Amino acid sequence: MLILPGFTEFIEKHEITASRLNAMGLDCLVIDWPGQGLSGRLSPKYPHVAHCRDFSDHLKALQVAAGEAGFLDGSMPLFLFGHSMGGHLALRVSRILSCPIAGAVLSAPMMMPPVLPPGLIRGASGMLCRLGLAGYPVRGRHGKPRDDQFYALNPLTRSPKGYRVQVDWWNRNPALKTTGPSFGWVNAAYTSCLATTGNAKWLAGVQCPVQVHLADHEVIVSRLHAYRMTARLPRAE
């Protein structure tokens, strides 16, 4: 199983999930996306900002890592698990891998980022990128750590134990932390989503079985697009 992390996540955060899947007899591979975790940062001036210019770089990194690890040789059934941004990328990679995909499980998939309308956000962020601000942090978030203490109305999880997993890893290794997106990442995300997971015709080409899990009060990704667009997947539940 390929485990595809979400935005700002890193390999270590998925240790518990991978261990449980291992106990079930599944081999797992988790990667650090370009600009996240310990894969190297792409905005030298703001190293704690998650930055990229095109999600195709993420897909190339995934294919190289999975190929080197022997996950793409067709010798075993291949499953995908993607959370948030990883859910978006799981659908994208399912259409370009040469080996068959046995199935995909998506947790709160980013069919579209939450700020709407998407066309306006893509246009505005693209203009800022052309002005040379692609690597700059959105809303001045550089250097501002996310809350280390669990609070009831946080947008991530209702589980105090689950909330602590990421924080504990940050404390062990501060280099794992990213504090938010760059304008380049925002533009890349909206460009990718509008062309793929926000496009009903494109989704019709996803042929593998897909199981989708979405919280009733999801706010990190667009809940509206998640409901509408996952319904367009030919083999989804």
PDB file of C-alpha atoms in Angstrom:
ATOM      1  CA  MET A   1       0.000   0.000   0.000  1.00  0.00           C
ATOM      2  CA  LEU A   2       1.203   3.479  -0.869  1.00  0.00           C
ATOM      3  CA  ILE A   3       0.377   5.943   1.922  1.00  0.00           C
ATOM      4  CA  LEU A   4       0.136   9.487   0.573  1.00  0.00           C
ATOM      5  CA  PRO A   5       0.310  12.140   3.314  1.00  0.00           C
ATOM      6  CA  GLY A   6      -1.628  15.366   3.419  1.00  0.00           C
ATOM      7  CA  PHE A   7      -0.449  18.953   3.262  1.00  0.00           C
ATOM      8  CA  THR A   8       2.394  19.720   5.759  1.00  0.00           C
ATOM      9  CA  GLU A   9       2.440  16.069   6.894  1.00  0.00           C
ATOM     10  CA  PHE A  10       5.488  13.808   6.957  1.00  0.00           C
ATOM     11  CA  ILE A  11       6.407  10.133   6.987  1.00  0.00           C
ATOM     12  CA  GLU A  12       6.702   9.801  10.742  1.00  0.00           C
ATOM     13  CA  LYS A  13       3.158  11.008  11.365  1.00  0.00           C
ATOM     14  CA  HIS A  14       1.845   7.875   9.641  1.00  0.00           C
ATOM     15  CA  GLU A  15       3.925   5.436  11.701  1.00  0.00           C
ATOM     16  CA  ILE A  16       0.892   4.137  13.625  1.00  0.00           C
ATOM     17  CA  THR A  17      -1.181   3.638  10.460  1.00  0.00           C
ATOM     18  CA  ALA A  18       1.662   1.863   8.673  1.00  0.00           C
ATOM     19  CA  SER A  19       2.319  -0.370  11.691  1.00  0.00           C
ATOM     20  CA  ARG A  20      -1.321  -1.452  11.820  1.00  0.00           C
ATOM     21  CA  LEU A  21      -1.317  -2.219   8.107  1.00  0.00           C
ATOM     22  CA  ASN A  22       1.932  -4.176   8.508  1.00  0.00           C
ATOM     23  CA  ALA A  23       0.262  -6.242  11.225  1.00  0.00           C
ATOM     24  CA  MET A  24      -2.460  -7.079   8.686  1.00  0.00           C
ATOM     25  CA  GLY A  25       0.190  -8.382   6.293  1.00  0.00           C
ATOM     26  CA  LEU A  26       0.473  -5.334   4.032  1.00  0.00           C
ATOM     27  CA  ASP A  27       3.758  -3.820   2.902  1.00  0.00           C
ATOM     28  CA  CYS A  28       3.587  -0.012   3.121  1.00  0.00           C
ATOM     29  CA  LEU A  29       5.514   2.865   1.635  1.00  0.00           C
ATOM     30  CA  VAL A  30       5.132   6.464   2.845  1.00  0.00           C
ATOM     31  CA  ILE A  31       6.964   9.374   1.239  1.00  0.00           C
ATOM     32  CA  ASP A  32       7.747  12.942   2.152  1.00  0.00           C
ATOM     33  CA  TRP A  33       6.333  15.136  -0.595  1.00  0.00           C
ATOM     34  CA  PRO A  34       8.722  17.694  -2.111  1.00  0.00           C
ATOM     35  CA  GLY A  35       8.902  20.637   0.282  1.00  0.00           C
ATOM     36  CA  GLN A  36       7.557  18.673   3.262  1.00  0.00           C
ATOM     37  CA  GLY A  37       9.100  16.619   6.044  1.00  0.00           C
ATOM     38  CA  LEU A  38      12.787  15.915   5.450  1.00  0.00           C
ATOM     39  CA  SER A  39      12.606  15.839   1.646  1.00  0.00           C
ATOM     40  CA  GLY A  40      14.202  19.279   1.377  1.00  0.00           C
ATOM     41  CA  ARG A  41      12.580  22.689   1.323  1.00  0.00           C
ATOM     42  CA  LEU A  42      11.888  24.513  -1.924  1.00  0.00           C
ATOM     43  CA  SER A  43      11.648  28.110  -0.673  1.00  0.00           C
ATOM     44  CA  PRO A  44      15.148  29.010   0.600  1.00  0.00           C
ATOM     45  CA  LYS A  45      14.031  32.338   2.053  1.00  0.00           C
ATOM     46  CA  TYR A  46      11.155  30.725   3.986  1.00  0.00           C
ATOM     47  CA  PRO A  47      12.239  27.137   4.756  1.00  0.00           C
ATOM     48  CA  HIS A  48       9.271  26.429   7.028  1.00  0.00           C
ATOM     49  CA  VAL A  49       6.757  27.158   4.270  1.00  0.00           C
ATOM     50  CA  ALA A  50       5.404  24.294   2.136  1.00  0.00           C
ATOM     51  CA  HIS A  51       6.199  25.439  -1.384  1.00  0.00           C
ATOM     52  CA  CYS A  52       5.903  23.995  -4.870  1.00  0.00           C
ATOM     53  CA  ARG A  53       5.141  25.239  -8.357  1.00  0.00           C
ATOM     54  CA  ASP A  54       3.384  22.227  -9.867  1.00  0.00           C
ATOM     55  CA  PHE A  55       1.923  19.060  -8.369  1.00  0.00           C
ATOM     56  CA  SER A  56       3.477  17.075 -11.216  1.00  0.00           C
ATOM     57  CA  ASP A  57       6.691  17.233  -9.172  1.00  0.00           C
ATOM     58  CA  HIS A  58       4.894  15.369  -6.371  1.00  0.00           C
ATOM     59  CA  LEU A  59       3.714  12.688  -8.781  1.00  0.00           C
ATOM     60  CA  LYS A  60       7.198  12.233 -10.225  1.00  0.00           C
ATOM     61  CA  ALA A  61       8.668  11.899  -6.730  1.00  0.00           C
ATOM     62  CA  LEU A  62       6.059   9.285  -5.829  1.00  0.00           C
ATOM     63  CA  GLN A  63       6.689   7.244  -8.963  1.00  0.00           C
ATOM     64  CA  VAL A  64      10.453   7.260  -8.427  1.00  0.00           C
ATOM     65  CA  ALA A  65      10.190   6.248  -4.756  1.00  0.00           C
ATOM     66  CA  ALA A  66       7.552   3.568  -5.361  1.00  0.00           C
ATOM     67  CA  GLY A  67       9.436   2.214  -8.366  1.00  0.00           C
ATOM     68  CA  GLU A  68      12.721   1.974  -6.481  1.00  0.00           C
ATOM     69  CA  ALA A  69      10.950   0.196  -3.615  1.00  0.00           C
ATOM     70  CA  GLY A  70       9.466  -2.395  -5.980  1.00  0.00           C
ATOM     71  CA  PHE A  71       5.841  -1.365  -5.518  1.00  0.00           C
ATOM     72  CA  LEU A  72       5.161  -0.801  -9.225  1.00  0.00           C
ATOM     73  CA  ASP A  73       6.396  -4.053 -10.773  1.00  0.00           C
ATOM     74  CA  GLY A  74       2.939  -5.633 -10.793  1.00  0.00           C
ATOM     75  CA  SER A  75       3.993  -8.567  -8.614  1.00  0.00           C
ATOM     76  CA  MET A  76       1.454  -7.729  -5.900  1.00  0.00           C
ATOM     77  CA  PRO A  77      -1.916  -5.959  -5.669  1.00  0.00           C
ATOM     78  CA  LEU A  78      -1.368  -2.228  -5.226  1.00  0.00           C
ATOM     79  CA  PHE A  79      -3.605  -0.159  -2.971  1.00  0.00           C
ATOM     80  CA  LEU A  80      -3.523   3.593  -2.339  1.00  0.00           C
ATOM     81  CA  PHE A  81      -4.361   5.440   0.853  1.00  0.00           C
ATOM     82  CA  GLY A  82      -4.453   9.223   0.587  1.00  0.00           C
ATOM     83  CA  HIS A  83      -5.327  11.840   3.167  1.00  0.00           C
ATOM     84  CA  SER A  84      -6.405  15.373   2.161  1.00  0.00           C
ATOM     85  CA  MET A  85      -3.871  16.532  -0.459  1.00  0.00           C
ATOM     86  CA  GLY A  86      -2.723  12.914  -0.585  1.00  0.00           C
ATOM     87  CA  GLY A  87      -6.254  11.901  -1.561  1.00  0.00           C
ATOM     88  CA  HIS A  88      -6.142  14.308  -4.483  1.00  0.00           C
ATOM     89  CA  LEU A  89      -2.760  12.974  -5.565  1.00  0.00           C
ATOM     90  CA  ALA A  90      -3.928   9.364  -5.149  1.00  0.00           C
ATOM     91  CA  LEU A  91      -6.632   9.948  -7.747  1.00  0.00           C
ATOM     92  CA  ARG A  92      -4.160  11.638 -10.061  1.00  0.00           C
ATOM     93  CA  VAL A  93      -1.554   8.905  -9.773  1.00  0.00           C
ATOM     94  CA  SER A  94      -4.189   6.186 -10.270  1.00  0.00           C
ATOM     95  CA  ARG A  95      -4.610   7.439 -13.818  1.00  0.00           C
ATOM     96  CA  ILE A  96      -0.936   7.507 -14.774  1.00  0.00           C
ATOM     97  CA  LEU A  97       0.597   4.375 -13.233  1.00  0.00           C
ATOM     98  CA  SER A  98       1.180   1.561 -15.699  1.00  0.00           C
ATOM     99  CA  CYS A  99       0.428  -1.128 -13.103  1.00  0.00           C
ATOM    100  CA  PRO A 100      -3.194  -1.821 -12.101  1.00  0.00           C
ATOM    101  CA  ILE A 101      -4.585  -0.263  -8.906  1.00  0.00           C
ATOM    102  CA  ALA A 102      -6.558  -2.730  -6.775  1.00  0.00           C
ATOM    103  CA  GLY A 103      -8.281   0.069  -4.866  1.00  0.00           C
ATOM    104  CA  ALA A 104      -7.948   3.446  -3.187  1.00  0.00           C
ATOM    105  CA  VAL A 105      -9.060   4.696   0.222  1.00  0.00           C
ATOM    106  CA  LEU A 106      -9.416   8.469   0.543  1.00  0.00           C
ATOM    107  CA  SER A 107      -9.630  10.307   3.853  1.00  0.00           C
ATOM    108  CA  ALA A 108     -11.034  13.845   3.558  1.00  0.00           C
ATOM    109  CA  PRO A 109      -9.764  14.099  -0.028  1.00  0.00           C
ATOM    110  CA  MET A 110      -8.842  17.514  -1.353  1.00  0.00           C
ATOM    111  CA  MET A 111     -11.082  17.569  -4.404  1.00  0.00           C
ATOM    112  CA  MET A 112     -10.728  21.354  -4.060  1.00  0.00           C
ATOM    113  CA  PRO A 113      -9.090  23.559  -1.402  1.00  0.00           C
ATOM    114  CA  PRO A 114     -11.575  25.279   0.927  1.00  0.00           C
ATOM    115  CA  VAL A 115     -11.373  28.920  -0.199  1.00  0.00           C
ATOM    116  CA  LEU A 116     -13.832  29.656  -3.008  1.00  0.00           C
ATOM    117  CA  PRO A 117     -14.371  30.560  -5.813  1.00  0.00           C
ATOM    118  CA  PRO A 118     -11.498  28.431  -7.126  1.00  0.00           C
ATOM    119  CA  GLY A 119     -11.072  30.229 -10.449  1.00  0.00           C
ATOM    120  CA  LEU A 120     -10.581  33.564  -8.709  1.00  0.00           C
ATOM    121  CA  ILE A 121      -8.079  32.115  -6.216  1.00  0.00           C
ATOM    122  CA  ARG A 122      -6.103  30.475  -9.004  1.00  0.00           C
ATOM    123  CA  GLY A 123      -6.003  33.715 -10.963  1.00  0.00           C
ATOM    124  CA  ALA A 124      -4.997  35.872  -8.000  1.00  0.00           C
ATOM    125  CA  SER A 125      -2.313  33.468  -6.794  1.00  0.00           C
ATOM    126  CA  GLY A 126      -0.992  33.107 -10.335  1.00  0.00           C
ATOM    127  CA  MET A 127      -0.612  36.866 -10.608  1.00  0.00           C
ATOM    128  CA  LEU A 128       1.321  36.977  -7.323  1.00  0.00           C
ATOM    129  CA  CYS A 129       3.584  34.192  -8.565  1.00  0.00           C
ATOM    130  CA  ARG A 130       4.312  36.125 -11.747  1.00  0.00           C
ATOM    131  CA  LEU A 131       5.246  39.103  -9.579  1.00  0.00           C
ATOM    132  CA  GLY A 132       7.955  36.988  -7.967  1.00  0.00           C
ATOM    133  CA  LEU A 133       6.096  36.047  -4.773  1.00  0.00           C
ATOM    134  CA  ALA A 134       5.681  32.318  -5.457  1.00  0.00           C
ATOM    135  CA  GLY A 135       7.891  31.263  -2.556  1.00  0.00           C
ATOM    136  CA  TYR A 136       6.431  33.725  -0.066  1.00  0.00           C
ATOM    137  CA  PRO A 137       4.131  32.554   2.753  1.00  0.00           C
ATOM    138  CA  VAL A 138       0.391  33.133   2.592  1.00  0.00           C
ATOM    139  CA  ARG A 139      -1.041  35.408   5.333  1.00  0.00           C
ATOM    140  CA  GLY A 140       2.320  35.920   6.986  1.00  0.00           C
ATOM    141  CA  ARG A 141       2.320  32.478   8.571  1.00  0.00           C
ATOM    142  CA  HIS A 142       6.101  32.030   8.326  1.00  0.00           C
ATOM    143  CA  GLY A 143       7.596  31.266  11.722  1.00  0.00           C
ATOM    144  CA  LYS A 144       4.242  31.004  13.478  1.00  0.00           C
ATOM    145  CA  PRO A 145       3.909  27.519  14.962  1.00  0.00           C
ATOM    146  CA  ARG A 146       0.561  25.824  14.989  1.00  0.00           C
ATOM    147  CA  ASP A 147      -1.027  25.243  18.388  1.00  0.00           C
ATOM    148  CA  ASP A 148       0.881  22.640  20.386  1.00  0.00           C
ATOM    149  CA  GLN A 149      -2.015  22.023  22.780  1.00  0.00           C
ATOM    150  CA  PHE A 150      -5.202  20.214  21.832  1.00  0.00           C
ATOM    151  CA  TYR A 151      -8.369  22.334  21.853  1.00  0.00           C
ATOM    152  CA  ALA A 152     -11.907  21.129  21.281  1.00  0.00           C
ATOM    153  CA  LEU A 153     -12.727  23.159  18.167  1.00  0.00           C
ATOM    154  CA  ASN A 154      -9.472  22.587  16.284  1.00  0.00           C
ATOM    155  CA  PRO A 155     -10.095  21.811  12.584  1.00  0.00           C
ATOM    156  CA  LEU A 156      -7.948  18.660  12.461  1.00  0.00           C
ATOM    157  CA  THR A 157      -9.291  16.035  14.861  1.00  0.00           C
ATOM    158  CA  ARG A 158     -11.498  15.418  17.887  1.00  0.00           C
ATOM    159  CA  SER A 159      -8.911  12.988  19.277  1.00  0.00           C
ATOM    160  CA  PRO A 160      -6.463  14.516  21.797  1.00  0.00           C
ATOM    161  CA  LYS A 161      -4.152  11.523  21.341  1.00  0.00           C
ATOM    162  CA  GLY A 162      -4.239  11.842  17.570  1.00  0.00           C
ATOM    163  CA  TYR A 163      -3.595  15.579  17.809  1.00  0.00           C
ATOM    164  CA  ARG A 164      -0.464  14.950  19.876  1.00  0.00           C
ATOM    165  CA  VAL A 165       1.151  12.651  17.306  1.00  0.00           C
ATOM    166  CA  GLN A 166       2.244  15.467  15.000  1.00  0.00           C
ATOM    167  CA  VAL A 167       3.210  17.771  17.868  1.00  0.00           C
ATOM    168  CA  ASP A 168       5.336  15.079  19.516  1.00  0.00           C
ATOM    169  CA  TRP A 169       7.229  14.503  16.286  1.00  0.00           C
ATOM    170  CA  TRP A 170       7.788  18.252  15.893  1.00  0.00           C
ATOM    171  CA  ASN A 171       9.276  18.335  19.376  1.00  0.00           C
ATOM    172  CA  ARG A 172      11.564  15.423  18.573  1.00  0.00           C
ATOM    173  CA  ASN A 173      12.709  16.920  15.283  1.00  0.00           C
ATOM    174  CA  PRO A 174      11.751  20.568  14.562  1.00  0.00           C
ATOM    175  CA  ALA A 175      12.963  20.154  10.968  1.00  0.00           C
ATOM    176  CA  LEU A 176       9.767  18.213  10.231  1.00  0.00           C
ATOM    177  CA  LYS A 177       7.528  21.242  10.756  1.00  0.00           C
ATOM    178  CA  THR A 178       6.004  23.322   8.009  1.00  0.00           C
ATOM    179  CA  THR A 179       3.759  26.201   9.008  1.00  0.00           C
ATOM    180  CA  GLY A 180       1.612  26.843   5.961  1.00  0.00           C
ATOM    181  CA  PRO A 181       1.520  27.258   2.171  1.00  0.00           C
ATOM    182  CA  SER A 182       3.349  29.537  -0.193  1.00  0.00           C
ATOM    183  CA  PHE A 183       1.534  31.418  -2.947  1.00  0.00           C
ATOM    184  CA  GLY A 184       3.156  28.949  -5.349  1.00  0.00           C
ATOM    185  CA  TRP A 185       1.610  26.017  -3.502  1.00  0.00           C
ATOM    186  CA  VAL A 186      -1.822  27.675  -3.518  1.00  0.00           C
ATOM    187  CA  ASN A 187      -1.628  28.246  -7.257  1.00  0.00           C
ATOM    188  CA  ALA A 188      -0.413  24.696  -7.878  1.00  0.00           C
ATOM    189  CA  ALA A 189      -3.223  23.244  -5.751  1.00  0.00           C
ATOM    190  CA  TYR A 190      -6.038  25.158  -7.435  1.00  0.00           C
ATOM    191  CA  THR A 191      -4.592  24.584 -10.902  1.00  0.00           C
ATOM    192  CA  SER A 192      -4.351  20.847 -10.275  1.00  0.00           C
ATOM    193  CA  CYS A 193      -7.798  20.523  -8.689  1.00  0.00           C
ATOM    194  CA  LEU A 194      -9.593  22.531 -11.365  1.00  0.00           C
ATOM    195  CA  ALA A 195      -8.072  20.328 -14.072  1.00  0.00           C
ATOM    196  CA  THR A 196      -8.603  16.971 -12.348  1.00  0.00           C
ATOM    197  CA  THR A 197     -10.566  16.301  -9.142  1.00  0.00           C
ATOM    198  CA  GLY A 198     -12.786  19.325  -9.714  1.00  0.00           C
ATOM    199  CA  ASN A 199     -13.526  18.169 -13.272  1.00  0.00           C
ATOM    200  CA  ALA A 200     -16.337  15.643 -13.751  1.00  0.00           C
ATOM    201  CA  LYS A 201     -15.062  14.485 -17.154  1.00  0.00           C
ATOM    202  CA  TRP A 202     -11.608  13.815 -15.735  1.00  0.00           C
ATOM    203  CA  LEU A 203     -13.025  11.893 -12.759  1.00  0.00           C
ATOM    204  CA  ALA A 204     -14.929   9.609 -15.113  1.00  0.00           C
ATOM    205  CA  GLY A 205     -11.558   8.205 -16.158  1.00  0.00           C
ATOM    206  CA  VAL A 206     -10.682   6.933 -12.663  1.00  0.00           C
ATOM    207  CA  GLN A 207     -11.307   3.210 -13.034  1.00  0.00           C
ATOM    208  CA  CYS A 208     -10.147   1.727  -9.719  1.00  0.00           C
ATOM    209  CA  PRO A 209     -12.566   1.118  -6.806  1.00  0.00           C
ATOM    210  CA  VAL A 210     -12.534   4.067  -4.386  1.00  0.00           C
ATOM    211  CA  GLN A 211     -13.749   4.296  -0.800  1.00  0.00           C
ATOM    212  CA  VAL A 212     -14.191   7.851   0.524  1.00  0.00           C
ATOM    213  CA  HIS A 213     -14.324   8.969   4.168  1.00  0.00           C
ATOM    214  CA  LEU A 214     -15.385  12.543   4.953  1.00  0.00           C
ATOM    215  CA  ALA A 215     -16.242  14.153   8.293  1.00  0.00           C
ATOM    216  CA  ASP A 216     -19.587  15.929   8.618  1.00  0.00           C
ATOM    217  CA  HIS A 217     -17.892  19.153   9.713  1.00  0.00           C
ATOM    218  CA  GLU A 218     -14.822  19.028   7.470  1.00  0.00           C
ATOM    219  CA  VAL A 219     -13.238  22.477   6.975  1.00  0.00           C
ATOM    220  CA  ILE A 220      -9.660  21.784   5.834  1.00  0.00           C
ATOM    221  CA  VAL A 221     -10.815  20.897   2.315  1.00  0.00           C
ATOM    222  CA  SER A 222     -13.946  21.964   0.455  1.00  0.00           C
ATOM    223  CA  ARG A 223     -16.696  19.702   1.808  1.00  0.00           C
ATOM    224  CA  LEU A 224     -19.043  20.844  -0.971  1.00  0.00           C
ATOM    225  CA  HIS A 225     -16.641  19.759  -3.707  1.00  0.00           C
ATOM    226  CA  ALA A 226     -15.775  16.547  -1.853  1.00  0.00           C
ATOM    227  CA  TYR A 227     -19.433  15.485  -1.807  1.00  0.00           C
ATOM    228  CA  ARG A 228     -20.202  16.595  -5.347  1.00  0.00           C
ATOM    229  CA  MET A 229     -17.084  15.367  -7.092  1.00  0.00           C
ATOM    230  CA  THR A 230     -16.569  12.016  -5.368  1.00  0.00           C
ATOM    231  CA  ALA A 231     -20.110  11.211  -6.502  1.00  0.00           C
ATOM    232  CA  ARG A 232     -18.780  11.485 -10.076  1.00  0.00           C
ATOM    233  CA  LEU A 233     -16.270   8.675  -9.550  1.00  0.00           C
ATOM    234  CA  PRO A 234     -17.494   5.592 -11.453  1.00  0.00           C
ATOM    235  CA  ARG A 235     -16.658   3.081  -8.692  1.00  0.00           C
ATOM    236  CA  ALA A 236     -16.836   5.016  -5.424  1.00  0.00           C
ATOM    237  CA  GLU A 237     -18.593   4.480  -2.134  1.00  0.00           C
TER     238      GLU A 237
END
